[in-house]
PDB file of C-alpha atoms and ligand atoms in Angstrom:
ATOM      1  CA  UNK A   1     -26.463   7.325  12.480  1.00 53.00           C
ATOM      2  CA  UNK A   2     -25.070   9.174   9.477  1.00 53.00           C
ATOM      3  CA  UNK A   3     -23.548   7.050   6.776  1.00 56.00           C
ATOM      4  CA  UNK A   4     -22.327  10.018   4.711  1.00 46.00           C
ATOM      5  CA  UNK A   5     -21.613   7.820   1.732  1.00 44.00           C
ATOM      6  CA  UNK A   6     -23.033   6.749  -1.569  1.00 41.00           C
ATOM      7  CA  UNK A   7     -25.014   3.592  -2.069  1.00 44.00           C
ATOM      8  CA  UNK A   8     -26.686   1.617  -4.814  1.00 47.00           C
ATOM      9  CA  UNK A   9     -29.875   3.685  -4.712  1.00 49.00           C
ATOM     10  CA  UNK A  10     -28.445   6.853  -3.168  1.00 52.00           C
ATOM     11  CA  UNK A  11     -25.579   7.777  -5.421  1.00 49.00           C
ATOM     12  CA  UNK A  12     -23.378  10.584  -4.056  1.00 54.00           C
ATOM     13  CA  UNK A  13     -25.856  11.856  -1.489  1.00 62.00           C
ATOM     14  CA  UNK A  14     -25.806  11.665   2.260  1.00 67.00           C
ATOM     15  CA  UNK A  15     -27.822   8.844   3.790  1.00 78.00           C
ATOM     16  CA  UNK A  16     -28.836   8.095   7.363  1.00 82.00           C
ATOM     17  CA  UNK A  17     -29.417   4.761   9.026  1.00 87.00           C
ATOM     18  CA  UNK A  18     -32.879   4.330  10.526  1.00 90.00           C
ATOM     19  CA  UNK A  19     -32.576   0.761  11.823  1.00 94.00           C
ATOM     20  CA  UNK A  20     -30.801  -2.516  11.168  1.00 96.00           C
ATOM     21  CA  UNK A  21     -32.382  -4.240   8.174  1.00 96.00           C
ATOM     22  CA  UNK A  22     -32.921  -7.431  10.156  1.00 96.00           C
ATOM     23  CA  UNK A  23     -34.859  -5.514  12.833  1.00 96.00           C
ATOM     24  CA  UNK A  24     -37.873  -5.781  10.529  1.00 95.00           C
ATOM     25  CA  UNK A  25     -39.100  -9.283   9.758  1.00 94.00           C
ATOM     26  CA  UNK A  26     -39.968 -10.315   6.224  1.00 93.00           C
ATOM     27  CA  UNK A  27     -43.598  -9.306   5.441  1.00 92.00           C
ATOM     28  CA  UNK A  28     -43.376  -6.966   8.429  1.00 94.00           C
ATOM     29  CA  UNK A  29     -43.392  -3.244   9.037  1.00 95.00           C
ATOM     30  CA  UNK A  30     -42.136  -0.881  11.691  1.00 94.00           C
ATOM     31  CA  UNK A  31     -43.090   2.708  12.513  1.00 94.00           C
ATOM     32  CA  UNK A  32     -40.615   5.475  13.314  1.00 91.00           C
ATOM     33  CA  UNK A  33     -41.500   8.887  14.726  1.00 86.00           C
ATOM     34  CA  UNK A  34     -39.076  11.329  13.142  1.00 85.00           C
ATOM     35  CA  UNK A  35     -38.927  15.100  13.285  1.00 80.00           C
ATOM     36  CA  UNK A  36     -38.171  17.234  10.269  1.00 75.00           C
ATOM     37  CA  UNK A  37     -37.071  20.855  10.360  1.00 71.00           C
ATOM     38  CA  UNK A  38     -38.699  22.870   7.601  1.00 70.00           C
ATOM     39  CA  UNK A  39     -37.260  25.817   5.704  1.00 74.00           C
ATOM     40  CA  UNK A  40     -38.404  28.249   8.404  1.00 78.00           C
ATOM     41  CA  UNK A  41     -36.566  26.270  11.081  1.00 74.00           C
ATOM     42  CA  UNK A  42     -39.731  24.864  12.630  1.00 76.00           C
ATOM     43  CA  UNK A  43     -39.681  21.251  13.751  1.00 78.00           C
ATOM     44  CA  UNK A  44     -42.591  19.171  12.568  1.00 76.00           C
ATOM     45  CA  UNK A  45     -43.505  15.505  12.921  1.00 82.00           C
ATOM     46  CA  UNK A  46     -42.316  13.196  10.169  1.00 85.00           C
ATOM     47  CA  UNK A  47     -43.740   9.747  10.973  1.00 90.00           C
ATOM     48  CA  UNK A  48     -42.721   6.994   8.606  1.00 93.00           C
ATOM     49  CA  UNK A  49     -43.377   3.293   8.186  1.00 95.00           C
ATOM     50  CA  UNK A  50     -40.728   0.967   6.785  1.00 96.00           C
ATOM     51  CA  UNK A  51     -42.101  -2.164   5.129  1.00 96.00           C
ATOM     52  CA  UNK A  52     -40.064  -5.278   4.379  1.00 96.00           C
ATOM     53  CA  UNK A  53     -41.730  -7.241   1.590  1.00 94.00           C
ATOM     54  CA  UNK A  54     -41.844 -10.986   1.027  1.00 90.00           C
ATOM     55  CA  UNK A  55     -39.367 -10.388  -1.813  1.00 92.00           C
ATOM     56  CA  UNK A  56     -37.012  -8.716   0.697  1.00 92.00           C
ATOM     57  CA  UNK A  57     -37.414  -5.193  -0.605  1.00 95.00           C
ATOM     58  CA  UNK A  58     -37.621  -2.296   1.842  1.00 96.00           C
ATOM     59  CA  UNK A  59     -40.222   0.381   1.129  1.00 97.00           C
ATOM     60  CA  UNK A  60     -40.868   3.578   3.045  1.00 96.00           C
ATOM     61  CA  UNK A  61     -43.993   5.697   3.330  1.00 96.00           C
ATOM     62  CA  UNK A  62     -44.988   8.662   5.401  1.00 95.00           C
ATOM     63  CA  UNK A  63     -47.222   7.139   8.070  1.00 95.00           C
ATOM     64  CA  UNK A  64     -50.153   9.391   7.232  1.00 96.00           C
ATOM     65  CA  UNK A  65     -53.397   8.202   5.699  1.00 97.00           C
ATOM     66  CA  UNK A  66     -54.585  10.348   2.764  1.00 97.00           C
ATOM     67  CA  UNK A  67     -58.136  10.161   4.121  1.00 97.00           C
ATOM     68  CA  UNK A  68     -57.817  11.958   7.464  1.00 95.00           C
ATOM     69  CA  UNK A  69     -54.066  12.720   7.528  1.00 93.00           C
ATOM     70  CA  UNK A  70     -53.575  10.489  10.586  1.00 91.00           C
ATOM     71  CA  UNK A  71     -51.251   7.563  11.166  1.00 92.00           C
ATOM     72  CA  UNK A  72     -52.328   4.180   9.832  1.00 94.00           C
ATOM     73  CA  UNK A  73     -51.549   1.870  12.757  1.00 91.00           C
ATOM     74  CA  UNK A  74     -53.959   3.001  15.424  1.00 84.00           C
ATOM     75  CA  UNK A  75     -54.875   0.452  18.098  1.00 74.00           C
ATOM     76  CA  UNK A  76     -53.234  -2.876  17.353  1.00 70.00           C
ATOM     77  CA  UNK A  77     -50.250  -1.266  15.665  1.00 78.00           C
ATOM     78  CA  UNK A  78     -50.833  -3.519  12.701  1.00 88.00           C
ATOM     79  CA  UNK A  79     -50.128  -2.114   9.232  1.00 95.00           C
ATOM     80  CA  UNK A  80     -51.469  -4.970   7.149  1.00 94.00           C
ATOM     81  CA  UNK A  81     -54.777  -6.375   5.996  1.00 93.00           C
ATOM     82  CA  UNK A  82     -55.671  -9.716   7.571  1.00 90.00           C
ATOM     83  CA  UNK A  83     -54.189 -11.674   4.650  1.00 91.00           C
ATOM     84  CA  UNK A  84     -51.145  -9.346   4.617  1.00 90.00           C
ATOM     85  CA  UNK A  85     -51.682  -8.604   0.919  1.00 94.00           C
ATOM     86  CA  UNK A  86     -52.207  -4.878   1.492  1.00 96.00           C
ATOM     87  CA  UNK A  87     -51.286  -2.110   3.862  1.00 97.00           C
ATOM     88  CA  UNK A  88     -54.367  -1.102   5.793  1.00 96.00           C
ATOM     89  CA  UNK A  89     -55.430   1.993   7.692  1.00 96.00           C
ATOM     90  CA  UNK A  90     -56.957   0.827  10.959  1.00 93.00           C
ATOM     91  CA  UNK A  91     -59.226   3.868  11.266  1.00 93.00           C
ATOM     92  CA  UNK A  92     -61.660   3.416   8.381  1.00 95.00           C
ATOM     93  CA  UNK A  93     -60.208   0.401   6.596  1.00 95.00           C
ATOM     94  CA  UNK A  94     -58.540   1.932   3.528  1.00 97.00           C
ATOM     95  CA  UNK A  95     -56.349  -0.630   1.766  1.00 97.00           C
ATOM     96  CA  UNK A  96     -53.154   0.311  -0.049  1.00 98.00           C
ATOM     97  CA  UNK A  97     -50.967  -1.603  -2.484  1.00 98.00           C
ATOM     98  CA  UNK A  98     -47.761  -2.488  -0.657  1.00 97.00           C
ATOM     99  CA  UNK A  99     -45.494  -1.781  -3.628  1.00 96.00           C
ATOM    100  CA  UNK A 100     -47.027   1.560  -4.683  1.00 97.00           C
ATOM    101  CA  UNK A 101     -48.920   2.932  -1.678  1.00 98.00           C
ATOM    102  CA  UNK A 102     -51.972   3.439  -3.927  1.00 98.00           C
ATOM    103  CA  UNK A 103     -55.309   3.179  -2.124  1.00 98.00           C
ATOM    104  CA  UNK A 104     -57.423   0.612  -3.961  1.00 98.00           C
ATOM    105  CA  UNK A 105     -60.325   0.367  -1.520  1.00 96.00           C
ATOM    106  CA  UNK A 106     -61.764   2.702   1.109  1.00 97.00           C
ATOM    107  CA  UNK A 107     -62.592   6.377   1.613  1.00 97.00           C
ATOM    108  CA  UNK A 108     -59.424   7.598  -0.136  1.00 98.00           C
ATOM    109  CA  UNK A 109     -59.500   5.283  -3.171  1.00 98.00           C
ATOM    110  CA  UNK A 110     -57.244   6.594  -5.903  1.00 98.00           C
ATOM    111  CA  UNK A 111     -55.019   8.568  -3.517  1.00 98.00           C
ATOM    112  CA  UNK A 112     -51.656   7.255  -2.342  1.00 98.00           C
ATOM    113  CA  UNK A 113     -49.337   7.159   0.629  1.00 98.00           C
ATOM    114  CA  UNK A 114     -46.374   9.504   0.278  1.00 96.00           C
ATOM    115  CA  UNK A 115     -43.232   7.500  -0.544  1.00 96.00           C
ATOM    116  CA  UNK A 116     -39.976   7.899   1.391  1.00 93.00           C
ATOM    117  CA  UNK A 117     -36.712   7.059  -0.398  1.00 92.00           C
ATOM    118  CA  UNK A 118     -34.858   4.207   1.309  1.00 94.00           C
ATOM    119  CA  UNK A 119     -31.862   2.017   0.595  1.00 92.00           C
ATOM    120  CA  UNK A 120     -30.229  -0.838   2.483  1.00 94.00           C
ATOM    121  CA  UNK A 121     -26.548  -0.032   2.963  1.00 92.00           C
ATOM    122  CA  UNK A 122     -24.154  -2.167   4.994  1.00 93.00           C
ATOM    123  CA  UNK A 123     -27.059  -3.941   6.646  1.00 95.00           C
ATOM    124  CA  UNK A 124     -28.937  -0.814   7.681  1.00 95.00           C
ATOM    125  CA  UNK A 125     -32.149   0.659   6.309  1.00 95.00           C
ATOM    126  CA  UNK A 126     -31.227   4.218   5.387  1.00 92.00           C
ATOM    127  CA  UNK A 127     -33.127   7.363   4.517  1.00 89.00           C
ATOM    128  CA  UNK A 128     -31.808   9.035   1.376  1.00 83.00           C
ATOM    129  CA  UNK A 129     -31.518  12.641   0.285  1.00 70.00           C
ATOM    130  CA  UNK A 130     -31.980  14.317   3.646  1.00 65.00           C
ATOM    131  CA  UNK A 131     -29.646  15.737   6.262  1.00 57.00           C
ATOM    132  CA  UNK A 132     -30.431  14.274   9.636  1.00 55.00           C
ATOM    133  CA  UNK A 133     -29.259  15.071  13.142  1.00 49.00           C
ATOM    134  CA  UNK A 134     -29.744  12.311  15.646  1.00 48.00           C
ATOM    135  CA  UNK A 135     -30.355  12.508  19.338  1.00 46.00           C
ATOM    136  CA  UNK A 136     -28.083   9.889  20.907  1.00 38.00           C
ATOM    137  CA  UNK A 137     -30.698   9.130  23.565  1.00 36.00           C
ATOM    138  CA  UNK A 138     -32.570   7.185  20.916  1.00 39.00           C
ATOM    139  CA  UNK A 139     -29.618   5.411  19.337  1.00 38.00           C
ATOM    140  CA  UNK A 140     -30.744   1.978  20.551  1.00 38.00           C
ATOM    141  CA  UNK A 141     -34.507   2.140  20.114  1.00 39.00           C
ATOM    142  CA  UNK A 142     -35.019  -1.620  20.158  1.00 36.00           C
ATOM    143  CA  UNK A 143     -33.462  -2.386  23.521  1.00 37.00           C
ATOM    144  CA  UNK A 144     -36.555  -1.507  25.502  1.00 37.00           C
ATOM    145  CA  UNK A 145     -39.086  -2.888  23.071  1.00 37.00           C
ATOM    146  CA  UNK A 146     -40.200   0.542  21.943  1.00 41.00           C
ATOM    147  CA  UNK A 147     -40.843   0.360  18.222  1.00 44.00           C
ATOM    148  CA  UNK A 148     -40.421   4.067  17.659  1.00 46.00           C
ATOM    149  CA  UNK A 149     -37.454   6.387  17.709  1.00 46.00           C
ATOM    150  CA  UNK A 150     -36.986  10.110  17.422  1.00 47.00           C
ATOM    151  CA  UNK A 151     -34.618  11.660  14.920  1.00 50.00           C
ATOM    152  CA  UNK A 152     -34.288  15.253  13.848  1.00 49.00           C
ATOM    153  CA  UNK A 153     -34.039  15.815  10.126  1.00 49.00           C
ATOM    154  CA  UNK A 154     -32.905  18.982   8.448  1.00 46.00           C
ATOM    155  CA  UNK A 155     -33.708  19.620   4.784  1.00 45.00           C
ATOM    156  CA  UNK A 156     -30.782  19.948   2.382  1.00 42.00           C
TER     157      UNK A 156
HETATM  158  S1  FES B   1     -58.058   7.857   8.268  1.00 83.86           S
HETATM  159 FE1  FES B   1     -57.381   6.169   7.076  1.00 83.86          FE
HETATM  160  S2  FES B   1     -59.169   5.374   6.173  1.00 83.86           S
HETATM  161 FE2  FES B   1     -59.843   7.071   7.304  1.00 83.86          FE
END
């Protein structure tokens, strides 16, 4: 869903709604499988995770561990350490600061998750600074319990 408007963190640039803000519980996270079209016109996967913090901030990261370049939530689908103080890669246990994405423990210590610019606008979590074309088939991704959705993104 294109918002095509400015917002508090996305001044004068086009933004696109990813999901309703209340679709993610506080101290929760949700994965989205997006597709981005690169400069050569090739479509490539752009998986992201949106995290809602205890303080009610929304943070986005590319869902790709710096260690093996694979998604974090293998198996259980869980993104957090057992005490929910850190994001955690389920493959080899790397732990990441929630606020910064910096790995503080594990095989990629000192590396960081790639941030994705987000803003909450009119009750929706929105991607900022990208042009996105949606496939309407995935416009209601939460109706069937599927926690992922597919969106095509074109660079500016
Ligand atoms: S792939 Fe994430 S810790 Fe190894």
